[in-house]
């Protein structure tokens, strides 16, 4: 074995000394710190417990969990929004994530009767109504059919719903966190319907869940035969109970209320069912008092996740702005970002996979000198649709609605880095 040249050893000593002096010194050049007489950084110069003692063995956590140092990265609810947690919602911590795939344990939840706890061996999916042959499938039947893998976003129609009348909730998690983006594994609904045989007059389907609410929604047959999946897995593992275990509907690009969880029955008919969730709920109240129904598609939308109220700017100098964008009409082609409230826009860098009806991740690398920033982003999809400002949206929709608020979000960054939810008049 050859010895290190004396010059290498000397260089290494110089490096350690400089690193110790630099401490947590952000991105300043080491040489600049070396002459200032700063104290050595104990994170470098002192042996830590994780260097000293054995760690846990491989059987300590048979199903892995995040580091204890990430304990604040959790779904959160807003307790005053609903009367009970069984019919409520919690929110994905978008400000704490990167890339485009949402970890399964952080996907937001929206239930109407709590989480159904279903034995997959006892679960059945029935197809009846206007079909040639009524069918009942077990989970084993479904798992033996040809399967596909697709990445899609799922957004609740009420995402950003509290913002119709102005800035309300001070957190990206709470204003935009009713969304997640995962890989689903399952069979196409067309595969199942082909086995039952739809009659010519079958134009609508009713999807029904096995939860205590008997959640149901009407779905046009044209969509069902296009790209709808019946999924039993997400992100490579079985669906989690809160996400519809053992079986759920996946309706790409359309509002989350249609993605019936714990799916137990699909009935074919010649008209929609006028269920509670499509009459008294999930309709859009317009300025003249009339309500729009069956507004399924989620239009192009984006949000800056960092900086945001729960992820303020901490350092001057080099920084990374990031966020996510999506469109229920197809692929996101471009995302623009402004730092001065819309006076000047620049095109953000989209990095990672760009897929149909899936999130994209965008970035802007920038230097910050401590000046006040007014941050916004806007998504443009492949149809040419441009995400509107909230003012533009209100001119058409008024302020009486809850659903389908895809207006441009504004974050105000103060000189101390604190960031808050605001609107520009």
Coordinates of C-alpha atoms in Angstrom, one line a residue:
X1 CA 0.0 0.0 0.0
X2 CA 1.4 3.4 -0.9
X3 CA 1.5 6.3 1.5
X4 CA -0.2 9.6 0.8
X5 CA 2.2 12.3 -0.5
X6 CA 3.0 14.9 2.2
X7 CA 1.4 17.5 0.1
X8 CA -2.0 15.7 0.1
X9 CA -1.9 15.3 3.9
X10 CA -1.2 19.0 4.3
X11 CA -4.0 19.9 1.9
X12 CA -6.4 17.7 3.9
X13 CA -5.4 19.4 7.2
X14 CA -6.0 22.8 5.6
X15 CA -9.4 21.6 4.4
X16 CA -10.4 20.3 7.9
X17 CA -9.3 23.5 9.5
X18 CA -11.1 25.6 7.1
X19 CA -14.2 23.5 7.3
X20 CA -14.2 23.7 11.1
X21 CA -13.9 27.5 10.9
X22 CA -16.7 27.7 8.4
X23 CA -19.1 25.9 10.7
X24 CA -22.7 26.2 9.4
X25 CA -21.5 29.1 7.2
X26 CA -23.9 28.6 4.4
X27 CA -22.2 29.0 1.0
X28 CA -19.4 31.5 1.8
X29 CA -16.0 30.5 0.4
X30 CA -13.9 28.6 3.0
X31 CA -10.9 30.8 2.4
X32 CA -12.9 33.9 3.3
X33 CA -13.8 32.4 6.7
X34 CA -10.3 31.0 7.5
X35 CA -8.9 34.3 8.3
X36 CA -11.6 35.5 10.6
X37 CA -10.7 33.4 13.6
X38 CA -14.0 31.6 13.9
X39 CA -14.4 28.7 16.3
X40 CA -14.2 25.1 14.9
X41 CA -17.5 23.5 14.0
X42 CA -18.2 20.7 16.5
X43 CA -20.3 18.9 13.9
X44 CA -17.0 18.3 12.1
X45 CA -14.4 18.2 14.9
X46 CA -16.3 16.1 17.5
X47 CA -17.2 12.5 17.2
X48 CA -21.0 12.1 17.1
X49 CA -23.0 9.2 18.7
X50 CA -23.9 7.9 15.3
X51 CA -20.2 7.5 14.6
X52 CA -19.6 5.9 18.0
X53 CA -22.3 3.3 18.5
X54 CA -24.0 0.6 16.5
X55 CA -27.3 1.5 14.9
X56 CA -30.5 -0.5 14.8
X57 CA -30.5 -3.9 13.1
X58 CA -32.4 -4.8 10.0
X59 CA -35.4 -6.2 11.9
X60 CA -36.1 -3.1 14.0
X61 CA -38.5 -1.6 11.6
X62 CA -39.9 -4.3 9.2
X63 CA -41.9 -1.5 7.4
X64 CA -39.8 1.6 7.2
X65 CA -40.8 5.0 8.7
X66 CA -39.3 8.4 8.1
X67 CA -36.5 9.8 10.3
X68 CA -37.5 11.2 13.7
X69 CA -36.0 14.4 12.5
X70 CA -38.8 14.7 9.9
X71 CA -41.6 14.4 12.5
X72 CA -43.1 17.7 11.4
X73 CA -43.6 16.5 7.9
X74 CA -47.2 15.2 8.4
X75 CA -50.7 15.7 7.1
X76 CA -52.6 18.3 9.0
X77 CA -56.2 19.2 9.3
X78 CA -58.0 22.5 10.1
X79 CA -60.3 21.4 13.0
X80 CA -62.9 24.2 12.6
X81 CA -63.6 23.3 8.9
X82 CA -65.9 20.4 9.6
X83 CA -68.1 19.0 12.4
X84 CA -66.3 15.7 12.8
X85 CA -63.0 14.1 11.8
X86 CA -64.9 11.2 10.1
X87 CA -66.3 13.6 7.5
X88 CA -63.4 15.9 7.1
X89 CA -60.1 16.5 5.3
X90 CA -56.4 16.8 6.0
X91 CA -53.7 18.3 3.8
X92 CA -50.6 17.1 2.1
X93 CA -47.5 19.0 3.3
X94 CA -46.5 20.3 -0.2
X95 CA -44.0 22.7 1.3
X96 CA -41.9 19.8 2.7
X97 CA -41.8 17.7 -0.5
X98 CA -39.8 17.7 -3.7
X99 CA -39.9 15.9 -7.0
X100 CA -43.4 14.9 -8.2
X101 CA -44.3 11.7 -6.3
X102 CA -46.2 12.1 -3.1
X103 CA -45.2 9.5 -0.4
X104 CA -48.2 7.3 0.2
X105 CA -48.3 8.2 3.9
X106 CA -48.6 11.9 3.1
X107 CA -51.4 11.8 0.5
X108 CA -54.3 14.0 1.8
X109 CA -57.4 12.3 3.0
X110 CA -61.0 13.3 2.4
X111 CA -63.7 11.0 3.8
X112 CA -67.5 11.2 4.2
X113 CA -67.9 8.4 6.8
X114 CA -64.4 7.6 8.1
X115 CA -61.9 5.0 6.8
X116 CA -63.5 1.7 5.9
X117 CA -61.5 -1.3 7.3
X118 CA -62.0 -4.0 4.7
X119 CA -60.8 -7.6 4.5
X120 CA -59.7 -8.0 0.9
X121 CA -60.7 -11.7 1.0
X122 CA -64.3 -10.5 1.6
X123 CA -64.4 -7.6 -0.8
X124 CA -66.4 -7.9 -4.0
X125 CA -66.8 -5.6 -7.0
X126 CA -70.2 -5.9 -8.7
X127 CA -71.1 -4.6 -12.2
X128 CA -74.8 -4.5 -12.9
X129 CA -77.5 -2.4 -14.6
X130 CA -77.5 -2.0 -18.4
X131 CA -75.1 -4.8 -19.0
X132 CA -75.4 -8.1 -20.9
X133 CA -74.0 -10.1 -18.0
X134 CA -74.0 -8.8 -14.4
X135 CA -70.6 -9.7 -12.9
X136 CA -69.0 -10.0 -9.5
X137 CA -65.2 -9.9 -9.1
X138 CA -63.1 -10.9 -6.2
X139 CA -59.8 -9.2 -5.5
X140 CA -58.1 -12.4 -6.8
X141 CA -60.1 -12.1 -10.0
X142 CA -58.9 -8.5 -10.5
X143 CA -55.3 -9.2 -9.8
X144 CA -55.2 -11.9 -12.5
X145 CA -56.2 -9.4 -15.2
X146 CA -53.8 -7.4 -17.4
X147 CA -52.6 -4.5 -15.3
X148 CA -51.1 -1.1 -16.1
X149 CA -49.1 1.6 -14.2
X150 CA -49.9 5.3 -14.5
X151 CA -48.9 8.4 -12.7
X152 CA -51.7 10.9 -12.1
X153 CA -52.5 13.8 -9.8
X154 CA -55.6 13.6 -7.6
X155 CA -57.0 17.0 -6.6
X156 CA -60.1 17.7 -4.5
X157 CA -62.5 20.1 -6.2
X158 CA -62.4 22.1 -3.0
X159 CA -58.7 22.6 -3.1
X160 CA -58.1 26.4 -2.5
X161 CA -61.8 26.7 -1.9
X162 CA -61.3 28.9 1.2
X163 CA -59.6 31.5 -0.9
X164 CA -62.5 32.5 -3.1
X165 CA -63.2 35.6 -0.9
X166 CA -59.6 36.5 -0.3
X167 CA -56.5 35.2 1.4
X168 CA -57.5 33.0 4.4
X169 CA -55.1 30.3 5.3
X170 CA -51.4 31.0 5.9
X171 CA -49.8 27.9 4.5
X172 CA -49.2 26.2 1.2
X173 CA -50.3 23.0 2.9
X174 CA -53.7 24.5 3.8
X175 CA -54.4 26.5 0.6
X176 CA -53.2 23.9 -1.9
X177 CA -52.6 20.6 0.0
X178 CA -55.8 18.8 -1.1
X179 CA -53.8 17.1 -3.9
X180 CA -51.3 14.3 -4.4
X181 CA -49.5 12.7 -7.3
X182 CA -48.7 9.0 -7.2
X183 CA -48.2 5.9 -9.5
X184 CA -51.3 3.7 -9.5
X185 CA -51.4 0.1 -10.5
X186 CA -54.6 -1.6 -11.5
X187 CA -56.8 -2.7 -14.4
X188 CA -58.5 -0.4 -16.9
X189 CA -62.3 0.0 -16.3
X190 CA -62.7 -0.9 -19.9
X191 CA -61.3 -4.3 -19.3
X192 CA -64.0 -5.0 -16.6
X193 CA -66.8 -3.4 -18.6
X194 CA -65.9 -5.5 -21.7
X195 CA -66.5 -8.6 -19.6
X196 CA -69.9 -7.5 -18.5
X197 CA -70.8 -6.0 -21.9
X198 CA -72.4 -2.6 -21.9
X199 CA -75.8 -2.3 -23.6
X200 CA -76.1 0.4 -26.3
X201 CA -78.2 2.7 -24.2
X202 CA -75.7 2.7 -21.3
X203 CA -74.4 6.3 -21.2
X204 CA -73.6 6.7 -17.5
X205 CA -72.1 4.6 -14.7
X206 CA -72.7 5.0 -10.9
X207 CA -69.7 4.2 -8.8
X208 CA -70.4 3.2 -5.2
X209 CA -68.1 2.8 -2.3
X210 CA -68.3 0.3 0.6
X211 CA -67.7 2.9 3.3
X212 CA -70.4 3.8 5.8
X213 CA -71.4 6.9 3.8
X214 CA -72.1 4.7 0.7
X215 CA -70.3 7.4 -1.3
X216 CA -71.5 7.4 -4.9
X217 CA -71.0 9.5 -8.1
X218 CA -72.2 9.3 -11.7
X219 CA -69.5 9.0 -14.4
X220 CA -70.0 9.3 -18.2
X221 CA -69.3 6.0 -20.0
X222 CA -67.2 7.9 -22.5
X223 CA -64.7 8.8 -19.8
X224 CA -64.9 5.3 -18.3
X225 CA -63.8 3.8 -21.6
X226 CA -61.1 6.3 -22.2
X227 CA -58.6 6.3 -19.3
X228 CA -60.2 5.3 -16.0
X229 CA -58.4 2.7 -13.9
X230 CA -59.6 0.5 -11.0
X231 CA -56.5 0.5 -8.8
X232 CA -55.3 -1.8 -6.1
X233 CA -51.8 -0.4 -5.5
X234 CA -50.1 3.0 -5.4
X235 CA -46.4 3.8 -5.3
X236 CA -45.6 0.1 -5.5
X237 CA -47.5 -1.0 -2.4
X238 CA -51.1 -2.0 -1.8
X239 CA -53.5 1.0 -1.4
X240 CA -53.5 2.3 2.1
X241 CA -56.8 2.1 4.0
X242 CA -57.3 5.9 3.8
X243 CA -56.7 5.8 0.1
X244 CA -59.4 3.2 -0.6
X245 CA -57.9 -0.2 0.3
X246 CA -58.4 -2.7 -1.3
X247 CA -59.9 -1.1 -4.5
X248 CA -60.6 2.4 -5.8
X249 CA -61.5 4.3 -8.9
X250 CA -58.9 6.5 -10.6
X251 CA -60.4 9.2 -12.9
X252 CA -57.4 11.0 -14.5
X253 CA -57.7 14.8 -14.5
X254 CA -61.2 14.9 -13.0
X255 CA -62.1 16.1 -9.5
X256 CA -61.2 13.9 -6.6
X257 CA -64.8 13.4 -5.5
X258 CA -65.3 11.1 -8.5
X259 CA -62.4 8.8 -7.5
X260 CA -64.6 6.6 -5.3
X261 CA -62.7 4.7 -2.7
X262 CA -63.4 1.2 -1.3
X263 CA -65.2 0.6 -4.6
X264 CA -67.9 -2.1 -4.4
X265 CA -70.3 -1.6 -7.2
X266 CA -70.6 -0.1 -10.7
X267 CA -74.1 0.3 -12.1
X268 CA -74.7 1.1 -15.8
X269 CA -77.6 3.4 -16.7
X270 CA -78.9 5.8 -19.3
X271 CA -78.7 9.0 -17.2
X272 CA -76.8 10.4 -14.2
X273 CA -78.1 9.4 -10.7
X274 CA -78.5 12.9 -9.2
X275 CA -76.7 11.7 -6.1
X276 CA -76.2 14.0 -3.1
X277 CA -72.6 14.6 -4.1
X278 CA -73.6 16.0 -7.5
X279 CA -76.6 18.0 -6.5
X280 CA -76.3 19.6 -3.0
X281 CA -72.5 19.2 -3.0
X282 CA -69.8 19.6 -5.7
X283 CA -71.8 22.1 -7.8
X284 CA -70.5 25.6 -8.5
X285 CA -72.8 28.5 -7.4
X286 CA -72.6 31.3 -10.0
X287 CA -73.1 35.0 -9.4
X288 CA -76.7 34.9 -10.7
X289 CA -77.7 32.2 -8.2
X290 CA -77.7 29.3 -10.7
X291 CA -75.4 26.3 -10.0
X292 CA -73.1 24.5 -12.5
X293 CA -73.2 20.7 -12.3
X294 CA -70.9 18.0 -13.5
X295 CA -67.9 20.3 -13.7
X296 CA -65.5 17.4 -13.7
X297 CA -62.2 18.7 -15.2
X298 CA -59.5 20.3 -13.0
X299 CA -58.0 23.2 -15.0
X300 CA -54.3 24.1 -15.1
X301 CA -53.0 25.3 -11.8
X302 CA -49.7 25.8 -10.0
X303 CA -48.3 26.9 -6.7
X304 CA -44.9 27.9 -5.4
X305 CA -44.2 25.5 -2.5
X306 CA -40.9 27.1 -1.4
X307 CA -40.7 29.9 -0.3
X308 CA -44.2 29.8 1.3
X309 CA -45.6 30.6 4.7
X310 CA -44.4 27.3 6.2
X311 CA -41.1 27.4 4.3
X312 CA -39.8 31.0 4.7
X313 CA -36.6 32.2 3.1
X314 CA -33.7 31.7 5.6
X315 CA -30.6 32.9 3.7
X316 CA -29.6 35.8 1.6
X317 CA -27.6 35.0 -1.5
X318 CA -28.2 31.8 -3.5
X319 CA -31.7 30.3 -3.2
X320 CA -33.9 27.8 -5.0
X321 CA -37.6 28.6 -5.6
X322 CA -39.7 25.6 -6.4
X323 CA -43.2 24.5 -6.9
X324 CA -45.6 22.1 -8.7
X325 CA -48.0 22.5 -11.6
X326 CA -50.7 20.3 -13.1
X327 CA -53.6 20.2 -15.6
X328 CA -56.6 17.9 -15.9
X329 CA -56.6 18.6 -19.7
X330 CA -53.2 17.0 -20.4
X331 CA -49.5 17.9 -20.2
X332 CA -48.2 21.1 -18.5
X333 CA -46.1 22.7 -21.2
X334 CA -44.7 25.7 -19.3
X335 CA -44.6 27.5 -15.9
X336 CA -43.9 31.2 -15.5
X337 CA -42.8 32.8 -12.3
X338 CA -42.8 36.4 -11.2
X339 CA -41.0 37.9 -8.1
X340 CA -42.5 41.4 -8.3
X341 CA -46.2 40.7 -8.4
X342 CA -46.6 40.2 -12.1
X343 CA -44.6 43.1 -13.5
X344 CA -41.9 40.8 -14.9
X345 CA -42.3 37.1 -15.6
X346 CA -39.6 34.5 -16.4
X347 CA -40.0 30.9 -17.6
X348 CA -39.2 28.4 -14.8
X349 CA -37.1 25.3 -15.4
X350 CA -39.3 22.1 -15.4
X351 CA -37.3 19.1 -14.2
X352 CA -38.3 15.5 -14.0
X353 CA -40.9 13.5 -15.9
X354 CA -43.6 15.4 -17.8
X355 CA -46.7 13.2 -18.2
X356 CA -50.3 13.4 -19.1
X357 CA -52.5 14.6 -16.1
X358 CA -49.5 14.4 -13.8
X359 CA -47.7 17.0 -11.7
X360 CA -44.6 18.6 -12.9
X361 CA -41.9 20.1 -10.7
X362 CA -40.5 23.5 -11.5
X363 CA -37.5 25.5 -10.3
X364 CA -36.0 29.0 -10.4
X365 CA -32.5 29.5 -9.1
X366 CA -32.0 33.1 -7.8
X367 CA -30.0 35.4 -5.6
X368 CA -31.8 37.2 -2.8
X369 CA -30.5 40.4 -1.3
X370 CA -33.2 40.7 1.4
X371 CA -35.6 42.8 -0.7
X372 CA -39.4 42.2 -0.4
X373 CA -40.7 39.7 -3.0
X374 CA -44.2 39.2 -4.4
X375 CA -44.1 35.6 -5.7
X376 CA -46.5 34.1 -8.2
X377 CA -46.6 31.2 -10.7
X378 CA -48.8 30.4 -13.6
X379 CA -49.2 27.2 -15.5
X380 CA -49.8 26.8 -19.3
X381 CA -50.9 23.4 -20.6
X382 CA -50.8 21.8 -24.0
X383 CA -54.2 23.1 -24.9
X384 CA -52.9 26.6 -24.6
X385 CA -55.0 27.2 -21.4
X386 CA -53.3 29.8 -19.1
X387 CA -53.9 29.7 -15.4
X388 CA -56.0 32.8 -14.6
X389 CA -55.5 35.4 -11.9
X390 CA -58.0 35.3 -9.0
X391 CA -59.5 38.6 -10.3
X392 CA -60.0 37.1 -13.8
X393 CA -61.6 34.0 -12.2
X394 CA -64.0 36.1 -10.0
X395 CA -65.2 38.1 -13.0
X396 CA -66.8 34.9 -14.4
X397 CA -67.4 32.8 -11.3
X398 CA -68.2 35.4 -8.5
X399 CA -67.3 34.5 -5.0
X400 CA -70.1 32.2 -3.9
X401 CA -68.5 29.0 -5.0
X402 CA -66.3 26.6 -3.1
X403 CA -64.9 24.4 -5.9
X404 CA -62.5 24.8 -8.9
X405 CA -60.5 27.7 -7.6
X406 CA -57.4 27.6 -9.8
X407 CA -56.4 31.3 -9.5
X408 CA -52.8 32.4 -9.3
X409 CA -51.5 32.3 -5.7
X410 CA -49.5 35.2 -4.3
X411 CA -46.9 34.9 -1.5
X412 CA -45.3 38.0 0.1
X413 CA -41.8 37.5 1.3
X414 CA -40.7 40.1 3.8
X415 CA -37.1 41.4 4.2
X416 CA -36.7 39.0 7.2
X417 CA -37.8 36.0 5.1
X418 CA -41.1 35.6 6.7
X419 CA -43.7 34.7 4.0
X420 CA -47.4 35.2 4.1
X421 CA -50.5 34.6 2.0
X422 CA -51.7 37.8 0.3
X423 CA -53.6 39.0 -2.7
X424 CA -52.8 41.8 -5.1
X425 CA -55.7 44.2 -5.8

